[in-house]
CSV table of C-alpha atoms and ligand atoms in Angstrom, one decimal:
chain,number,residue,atom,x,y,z
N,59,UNK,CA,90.1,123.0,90.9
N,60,UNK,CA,91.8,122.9,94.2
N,61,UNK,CA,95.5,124.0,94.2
N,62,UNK,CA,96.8,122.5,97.5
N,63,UNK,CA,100.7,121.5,97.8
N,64,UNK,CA,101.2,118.6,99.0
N,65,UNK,CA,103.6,115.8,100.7
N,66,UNK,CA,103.8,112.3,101.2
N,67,UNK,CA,106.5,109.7,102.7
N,68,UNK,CA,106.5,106.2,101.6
N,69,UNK,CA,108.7,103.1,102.6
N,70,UNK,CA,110.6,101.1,100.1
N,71,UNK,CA,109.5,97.2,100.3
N,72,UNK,CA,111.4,94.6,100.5
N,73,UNK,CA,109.7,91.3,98.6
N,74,UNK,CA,110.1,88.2,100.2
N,75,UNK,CA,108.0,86.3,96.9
N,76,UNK,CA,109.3,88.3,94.2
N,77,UNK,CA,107.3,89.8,91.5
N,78,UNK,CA,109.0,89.1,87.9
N,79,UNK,CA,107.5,89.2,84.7
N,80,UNK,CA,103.8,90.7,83.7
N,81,UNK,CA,100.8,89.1,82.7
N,82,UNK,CA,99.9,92.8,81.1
N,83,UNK,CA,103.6,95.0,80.6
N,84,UNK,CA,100.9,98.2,79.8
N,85,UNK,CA,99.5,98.0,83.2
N,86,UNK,CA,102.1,96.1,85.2
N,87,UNK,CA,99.7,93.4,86.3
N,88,UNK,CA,102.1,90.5,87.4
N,89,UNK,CA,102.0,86.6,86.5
N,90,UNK,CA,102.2,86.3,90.3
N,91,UNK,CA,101.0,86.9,93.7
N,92,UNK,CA,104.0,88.4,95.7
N,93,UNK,CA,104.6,89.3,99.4
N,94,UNK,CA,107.0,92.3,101.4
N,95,UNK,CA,107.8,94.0,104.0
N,96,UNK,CA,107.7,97.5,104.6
N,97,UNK,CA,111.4,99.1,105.3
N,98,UNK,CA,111.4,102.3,107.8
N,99,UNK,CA,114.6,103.3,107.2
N,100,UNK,CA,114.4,103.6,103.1
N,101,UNK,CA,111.7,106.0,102.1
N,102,UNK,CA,111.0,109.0,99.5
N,103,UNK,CA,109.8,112.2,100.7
N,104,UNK,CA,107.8,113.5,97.6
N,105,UNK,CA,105.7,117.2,96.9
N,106,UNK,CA,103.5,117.8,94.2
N,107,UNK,CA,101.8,121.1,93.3
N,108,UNK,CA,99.4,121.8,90.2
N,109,UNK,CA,99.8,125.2,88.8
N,110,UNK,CA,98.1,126.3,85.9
N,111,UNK,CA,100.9,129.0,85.4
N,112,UNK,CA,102.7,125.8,84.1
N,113,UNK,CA,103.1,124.4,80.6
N,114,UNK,CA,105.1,121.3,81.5
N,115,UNK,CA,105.2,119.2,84.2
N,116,UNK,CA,108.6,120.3,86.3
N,117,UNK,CA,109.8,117.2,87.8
N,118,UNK,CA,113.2,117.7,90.2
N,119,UNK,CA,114.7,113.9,91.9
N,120,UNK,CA,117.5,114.2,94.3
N,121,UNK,CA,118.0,118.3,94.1
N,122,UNK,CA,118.4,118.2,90.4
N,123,UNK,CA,116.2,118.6,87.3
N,124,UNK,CA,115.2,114.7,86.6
N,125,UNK,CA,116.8,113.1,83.2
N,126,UNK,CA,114.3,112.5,80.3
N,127,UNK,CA,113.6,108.6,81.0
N,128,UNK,CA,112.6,109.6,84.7
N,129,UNK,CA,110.3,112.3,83.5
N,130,UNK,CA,109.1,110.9,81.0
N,131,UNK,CA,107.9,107.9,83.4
N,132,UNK,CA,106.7,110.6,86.1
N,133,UNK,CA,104.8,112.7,83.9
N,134,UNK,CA,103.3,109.4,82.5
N,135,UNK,CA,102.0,109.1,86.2
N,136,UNK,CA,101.2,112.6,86.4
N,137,UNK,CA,98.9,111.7,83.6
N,138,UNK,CA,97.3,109.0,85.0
N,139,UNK,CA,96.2,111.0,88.1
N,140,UNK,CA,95.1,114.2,85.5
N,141,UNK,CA,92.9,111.5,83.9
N,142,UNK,CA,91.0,110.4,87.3
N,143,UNK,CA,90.7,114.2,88.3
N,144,UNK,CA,89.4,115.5,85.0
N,145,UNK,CA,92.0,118.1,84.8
N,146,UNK,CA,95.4,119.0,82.6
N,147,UNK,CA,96.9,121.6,84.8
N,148,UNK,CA,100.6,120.6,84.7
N,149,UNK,CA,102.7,120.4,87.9
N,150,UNK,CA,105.5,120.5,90.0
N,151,UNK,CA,107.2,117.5,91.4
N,152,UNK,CA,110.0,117.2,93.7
N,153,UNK,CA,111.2,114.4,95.6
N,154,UNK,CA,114.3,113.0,97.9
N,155,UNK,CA,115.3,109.3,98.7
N,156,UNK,CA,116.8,109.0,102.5
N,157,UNK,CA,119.2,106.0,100.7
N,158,UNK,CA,121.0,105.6,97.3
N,159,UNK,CA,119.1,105.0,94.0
N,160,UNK,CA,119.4,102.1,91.9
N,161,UNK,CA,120.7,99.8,94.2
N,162,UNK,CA,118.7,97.2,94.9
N,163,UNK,CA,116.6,99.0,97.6
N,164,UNK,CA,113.6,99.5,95.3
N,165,UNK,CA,113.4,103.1,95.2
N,166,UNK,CA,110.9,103.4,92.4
N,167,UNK,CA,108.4,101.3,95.0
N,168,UNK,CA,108.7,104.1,97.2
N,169,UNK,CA,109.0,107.0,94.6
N,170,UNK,CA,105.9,105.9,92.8
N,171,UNK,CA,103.7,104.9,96.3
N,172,UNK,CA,104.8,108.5,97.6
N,173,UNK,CA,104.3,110.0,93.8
N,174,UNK,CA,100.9,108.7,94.0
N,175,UNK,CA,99.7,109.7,97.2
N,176,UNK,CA,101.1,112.9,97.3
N,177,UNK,CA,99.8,113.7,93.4
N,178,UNK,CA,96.1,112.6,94.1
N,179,UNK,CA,95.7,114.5,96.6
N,180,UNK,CA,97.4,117.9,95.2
N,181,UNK,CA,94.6,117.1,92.5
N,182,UNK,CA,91.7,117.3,95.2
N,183,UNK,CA,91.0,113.4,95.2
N,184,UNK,CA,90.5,111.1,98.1
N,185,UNK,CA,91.4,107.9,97.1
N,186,UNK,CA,91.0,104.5,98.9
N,187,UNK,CA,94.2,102.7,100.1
N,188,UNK,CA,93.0,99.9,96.9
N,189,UNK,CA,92.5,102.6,94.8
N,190,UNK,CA,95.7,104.0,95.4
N,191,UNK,CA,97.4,101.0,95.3
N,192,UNK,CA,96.2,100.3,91.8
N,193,UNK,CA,97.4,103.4,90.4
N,194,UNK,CA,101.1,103.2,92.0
N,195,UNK,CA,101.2,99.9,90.4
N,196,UNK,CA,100.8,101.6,87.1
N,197,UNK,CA,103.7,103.8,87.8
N,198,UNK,CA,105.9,100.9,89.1
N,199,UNK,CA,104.7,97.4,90.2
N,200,UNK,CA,106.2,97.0,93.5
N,201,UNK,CA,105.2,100.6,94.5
N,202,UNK,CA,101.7,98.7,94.6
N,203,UNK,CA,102.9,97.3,97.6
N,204,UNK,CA,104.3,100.4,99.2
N,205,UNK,CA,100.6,101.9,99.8
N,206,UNK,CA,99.8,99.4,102.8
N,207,UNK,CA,101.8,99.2,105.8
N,208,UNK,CA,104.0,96.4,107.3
N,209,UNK,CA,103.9,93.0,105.7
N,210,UNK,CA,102.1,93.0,102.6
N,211,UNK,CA,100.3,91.1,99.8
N,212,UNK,CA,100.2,92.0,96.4
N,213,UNK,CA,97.2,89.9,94.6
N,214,UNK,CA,97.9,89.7,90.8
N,215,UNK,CA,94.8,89.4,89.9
N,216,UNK,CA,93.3,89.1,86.1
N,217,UNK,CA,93.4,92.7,85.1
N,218,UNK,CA,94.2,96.2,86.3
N,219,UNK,CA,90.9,96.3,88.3
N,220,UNK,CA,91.8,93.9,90.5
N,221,UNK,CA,95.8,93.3,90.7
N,222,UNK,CA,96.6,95.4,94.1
N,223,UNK,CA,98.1,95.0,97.4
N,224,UNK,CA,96.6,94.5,100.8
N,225,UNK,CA,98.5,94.7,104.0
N,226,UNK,CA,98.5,91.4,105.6
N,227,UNK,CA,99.9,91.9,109.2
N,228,UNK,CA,100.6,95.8,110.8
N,229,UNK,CA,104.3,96.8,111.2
N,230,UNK,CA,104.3,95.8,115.3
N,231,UNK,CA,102.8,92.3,114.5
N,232,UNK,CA,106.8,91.3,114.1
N,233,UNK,CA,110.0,92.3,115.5
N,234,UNK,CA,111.6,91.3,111.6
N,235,UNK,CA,114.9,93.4,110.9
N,236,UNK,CA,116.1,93.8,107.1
N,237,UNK,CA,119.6,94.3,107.7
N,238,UNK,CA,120.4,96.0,104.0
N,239,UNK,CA,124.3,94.9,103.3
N,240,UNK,CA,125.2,97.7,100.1
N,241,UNK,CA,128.3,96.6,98.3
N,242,UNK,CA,127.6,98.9,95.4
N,243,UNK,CA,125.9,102.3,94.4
N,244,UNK,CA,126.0,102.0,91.0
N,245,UNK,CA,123.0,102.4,89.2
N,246,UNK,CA,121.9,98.9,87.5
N,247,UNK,CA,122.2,99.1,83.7
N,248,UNK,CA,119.3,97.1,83.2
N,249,UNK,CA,115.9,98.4,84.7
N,250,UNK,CA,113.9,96.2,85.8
N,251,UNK,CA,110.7,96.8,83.5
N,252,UNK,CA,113.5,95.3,80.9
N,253,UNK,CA,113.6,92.4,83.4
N,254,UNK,CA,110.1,91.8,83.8
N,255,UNK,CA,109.8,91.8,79.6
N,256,UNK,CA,112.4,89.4,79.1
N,257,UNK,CA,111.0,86.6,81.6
N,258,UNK,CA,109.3,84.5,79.5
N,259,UNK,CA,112.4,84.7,77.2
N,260,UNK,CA,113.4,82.0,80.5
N,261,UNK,CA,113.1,78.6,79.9
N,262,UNK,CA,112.6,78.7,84.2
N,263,UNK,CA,109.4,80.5,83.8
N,264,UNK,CA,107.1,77.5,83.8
N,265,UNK,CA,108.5,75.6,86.4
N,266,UNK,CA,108.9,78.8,88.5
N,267,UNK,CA,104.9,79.5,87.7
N,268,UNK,CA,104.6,75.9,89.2
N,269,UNK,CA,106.2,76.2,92.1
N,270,UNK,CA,105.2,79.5,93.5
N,271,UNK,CA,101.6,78.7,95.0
N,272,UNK,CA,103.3,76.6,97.4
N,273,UNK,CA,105.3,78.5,98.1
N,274,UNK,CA,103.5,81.5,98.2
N,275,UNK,CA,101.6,79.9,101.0
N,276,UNK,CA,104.4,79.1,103.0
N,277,UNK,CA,105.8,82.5,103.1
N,278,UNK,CA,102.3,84.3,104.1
N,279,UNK,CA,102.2,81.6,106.6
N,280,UNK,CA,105.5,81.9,108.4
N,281,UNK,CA,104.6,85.6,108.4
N,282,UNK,CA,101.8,85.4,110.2
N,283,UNK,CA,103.0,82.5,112.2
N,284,UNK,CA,106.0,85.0,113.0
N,285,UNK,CA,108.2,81.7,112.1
N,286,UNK,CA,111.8,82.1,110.5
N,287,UNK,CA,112.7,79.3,110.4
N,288,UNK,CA,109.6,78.0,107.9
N,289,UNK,CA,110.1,81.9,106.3
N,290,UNK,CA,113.9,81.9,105.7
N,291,UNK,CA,114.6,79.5,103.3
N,292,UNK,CA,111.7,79.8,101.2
N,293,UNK,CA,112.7,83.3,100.5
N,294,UNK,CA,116.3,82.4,99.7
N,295,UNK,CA,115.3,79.5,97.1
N,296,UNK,CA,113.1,82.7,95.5
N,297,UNK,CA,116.1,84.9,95.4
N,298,UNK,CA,118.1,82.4,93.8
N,299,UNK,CA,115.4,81.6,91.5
N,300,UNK,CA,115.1,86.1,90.4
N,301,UNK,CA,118.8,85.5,89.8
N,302,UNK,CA,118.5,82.6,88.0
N,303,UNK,CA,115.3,83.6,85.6
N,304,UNK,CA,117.7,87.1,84.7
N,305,UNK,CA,120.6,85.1,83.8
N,306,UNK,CA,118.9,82.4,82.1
N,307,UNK,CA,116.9,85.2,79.9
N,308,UNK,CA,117.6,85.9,76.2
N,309,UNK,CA,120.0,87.8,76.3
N,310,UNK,CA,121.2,87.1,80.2
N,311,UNK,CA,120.8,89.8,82.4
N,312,UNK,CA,123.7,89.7,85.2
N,313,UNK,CA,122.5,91.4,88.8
N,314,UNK,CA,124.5,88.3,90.2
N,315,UNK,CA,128.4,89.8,91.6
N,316,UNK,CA,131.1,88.3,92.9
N,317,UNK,CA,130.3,90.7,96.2
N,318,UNK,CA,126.9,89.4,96.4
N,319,UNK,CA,127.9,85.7,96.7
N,320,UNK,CA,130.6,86.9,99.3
N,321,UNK,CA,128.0,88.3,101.9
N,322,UNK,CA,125.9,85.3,100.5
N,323,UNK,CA,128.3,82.6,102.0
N,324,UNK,CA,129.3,84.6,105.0
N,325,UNK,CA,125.2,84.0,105.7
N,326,UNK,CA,125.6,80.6,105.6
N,327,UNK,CA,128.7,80.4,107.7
N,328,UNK,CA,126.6,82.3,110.8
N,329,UNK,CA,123.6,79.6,110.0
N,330,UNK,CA,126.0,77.3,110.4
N,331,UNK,CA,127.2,78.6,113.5
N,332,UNK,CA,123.5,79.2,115.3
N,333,UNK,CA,123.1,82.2,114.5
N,334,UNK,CA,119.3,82.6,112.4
N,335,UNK,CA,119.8,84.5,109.4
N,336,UNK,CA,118.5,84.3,106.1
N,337,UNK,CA,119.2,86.1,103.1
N,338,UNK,CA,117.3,87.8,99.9
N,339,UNK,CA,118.3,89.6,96.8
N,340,UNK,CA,116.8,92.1,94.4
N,341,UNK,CA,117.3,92.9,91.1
N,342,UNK,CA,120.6,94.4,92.2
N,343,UNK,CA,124.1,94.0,93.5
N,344,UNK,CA,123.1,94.4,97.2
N,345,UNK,CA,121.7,91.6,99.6
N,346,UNK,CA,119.0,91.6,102.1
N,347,UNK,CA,119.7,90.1,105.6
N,348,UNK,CA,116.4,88.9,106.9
N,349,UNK,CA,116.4,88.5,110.8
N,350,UNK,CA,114.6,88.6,114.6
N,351,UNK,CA,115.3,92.1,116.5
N,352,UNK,CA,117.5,90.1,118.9
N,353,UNK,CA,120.0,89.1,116.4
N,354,UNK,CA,120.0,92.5,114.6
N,355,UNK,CA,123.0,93.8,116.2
N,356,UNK,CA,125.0,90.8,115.6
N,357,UNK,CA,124.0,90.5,112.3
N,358,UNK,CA,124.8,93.9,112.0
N,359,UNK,CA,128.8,94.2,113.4
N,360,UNK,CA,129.1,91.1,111.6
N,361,UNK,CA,128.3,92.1,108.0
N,362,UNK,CA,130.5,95.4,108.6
N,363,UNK,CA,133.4,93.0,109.0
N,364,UNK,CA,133.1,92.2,105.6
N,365,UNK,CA,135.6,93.3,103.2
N,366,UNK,CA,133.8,95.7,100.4
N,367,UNK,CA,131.0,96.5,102.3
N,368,UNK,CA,130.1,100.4,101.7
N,369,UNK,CA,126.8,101.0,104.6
N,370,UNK,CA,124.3,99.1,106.2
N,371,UNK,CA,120.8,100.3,106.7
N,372,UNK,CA,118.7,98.2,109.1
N,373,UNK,CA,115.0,98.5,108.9
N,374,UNK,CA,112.0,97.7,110.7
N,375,UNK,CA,108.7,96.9,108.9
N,376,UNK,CA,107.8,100.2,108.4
N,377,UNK,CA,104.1,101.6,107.9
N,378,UNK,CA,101.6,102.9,105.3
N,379,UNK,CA,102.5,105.7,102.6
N,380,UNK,CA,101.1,108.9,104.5
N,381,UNK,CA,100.7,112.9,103.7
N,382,UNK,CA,103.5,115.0,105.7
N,383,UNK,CA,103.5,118.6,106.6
N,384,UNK,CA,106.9,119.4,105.7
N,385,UNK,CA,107.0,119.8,101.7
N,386,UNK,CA,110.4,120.1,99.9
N,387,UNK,CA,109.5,123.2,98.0
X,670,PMV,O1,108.5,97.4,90.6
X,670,PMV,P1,109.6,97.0,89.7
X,670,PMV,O2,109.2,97.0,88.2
X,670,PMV,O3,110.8,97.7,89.9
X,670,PMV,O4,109.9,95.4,90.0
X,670,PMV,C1,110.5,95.0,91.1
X,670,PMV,C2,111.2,93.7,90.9
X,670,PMV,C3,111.9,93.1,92.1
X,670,PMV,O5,112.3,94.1,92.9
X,670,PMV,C4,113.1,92.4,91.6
X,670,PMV,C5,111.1,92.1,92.8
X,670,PMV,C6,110.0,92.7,93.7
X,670,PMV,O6,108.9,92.0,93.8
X,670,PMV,O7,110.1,93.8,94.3
């Protein structure tokens, strides 16, 4: 078998129709269609090398060996790719985040997209960008949408075959900025996978499932229509509804902070004063500021006046999960 090191780079994603909840929890095959956006500035550097010296998978996160849960979950991956390659050599993964883990920027999107790229092709497979998508999916479900580049749809589908994500406009069709406000680096206590299992534990769930067609409609239109003003509120309201589907689950699960609603209301005060921003939220304390280039560094100075804010990362919609030549190890 060919023993070739290799490196990948993906983005993070930011979803603007969230994904929440699984029609199959074993596969991660959603109850909805969803859309993102690439972020360049949030991205996992990740290099994988089978060696049949090996007789466990190593798996190193962030310069240190990874705890049981996360290698538990790579290896798991690891499997998945053994499986399509017809081999069981064990291997040696290492990977870095450019931004803090567990804060809202979805860093399993982008450790799973570059997990999968960079593992397929250590195993001497050459995937196609659906095929690829498919698996990261089954490593994490937004990391589906972290194989395309720029804005990005992520059809649910019926079953694993067909529940993958497409890229629906390159990163240069729209100057968008996602101005990422961090008011915390905790880690969330609650993952989502324990998010997606409790949704239907919401009584919102039905009239969410309602809802989103139309809506999902109007957000890949204003995308491609490059129009914020149709775009912006539709992906507030689906913030609000995440937030309110986690709290309303049995038992609740609080993502919501007092910080969060801070930079929440400060948005509303620039609408107010002309200034077009909109806002998002993942399943985390930070908050998503959704804007044109031109306002970025308004946007920008203005959430660093805030009191509690920790760092600001502003993105661009950044491109497709890609081999690199520098490897970690
Ligand atoms: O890929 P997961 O299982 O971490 O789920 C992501 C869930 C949200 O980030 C809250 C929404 C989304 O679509 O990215």
């Amino acid at each position: 078998m060919p023993i070739e090191k290799t490196t990948a780079l993906a983005n993070s994603n930011i979803a603007f129709i969230k994904y929440w909840g699984n029609r199959d929890a074993a596969y991660r095959v959603p109850l909805n269609d969803n859309v993102s956006m690439n972020l360049d500035h949030a991205f996992t550097t990740t290099t994988v090398e089978f060696d049949a010296n090996l007789n466990a998978d190593q798996i190193v996160v962030g310069g240190a060996d990874a705890n049981e849960a996360t290698r538990q979950r790579v290896s798991a991956h690891l499997d998945r790719v053994r499986a399509l390659a017809k081999i069981e050599t064990k291997a040696r993964a290492q990977s870095e985040n450019n931004f803090p883990t567990g804060t809202g920027i979805a860093s399993s999107a982008s450790a799973f997209a570059a997990l999968s790229v960079a593992a397929t092709h250590a195993a001497g497979l050459a995937l196609s960008e659906r095929a690829l998508s498919i698996l990261a999916r089954q490593g994490s479900g937004s990391a589906s949408r972290s194989i395309p580049g720029g804005f990005v749809e992520w059809i649910a589908g019926h079953s694993s075959d067909d529940s993958y994500a497409v890229s629906i406009a390159p990163p240069e069709h729209w100057d968008l900025r996602d101005v990422v406000v961090i008011v915390s680096t905790e880690e969330k206590k609650i993952g989502s996978s324990e998010g997606h299992a409790a949704a239907p534990t919401s009584h919102f769930l039905a009239e969410r499932i309602q809802a989103l067609p139309a809506r999902f409609h109007r957000v890949r239109h204003a995308v491609l229509a490059k129009n914020l003003s149709l775009l912006g509120p539709a992906i507030e309201e689906d913030a609000i509804e995440l937030h309110m589907m986690a709290m309303t689950s049995v038992p609740p699960i609080y993502y919501w902070s007092p910080a969060m609603v801070q930079v929440i209301q400060a948005v509303q005060q620039w609408r107010a004063d002309g200034l077009a921003v909109y806002f998002t939220l993942d399943a985390g304390p930070n908050v998503h500021l959704i804007c044109e280039g031109t306002d970025a560094a308004q946007v920008e100075s203005l959430a660093r006046a805030i009191v509690g804010v920790q760092q600001i990362i502003v993105n661009v919609p950044g491109g497709a999960a890609h081999l690199i030549d520098q490897h970690l190890f």
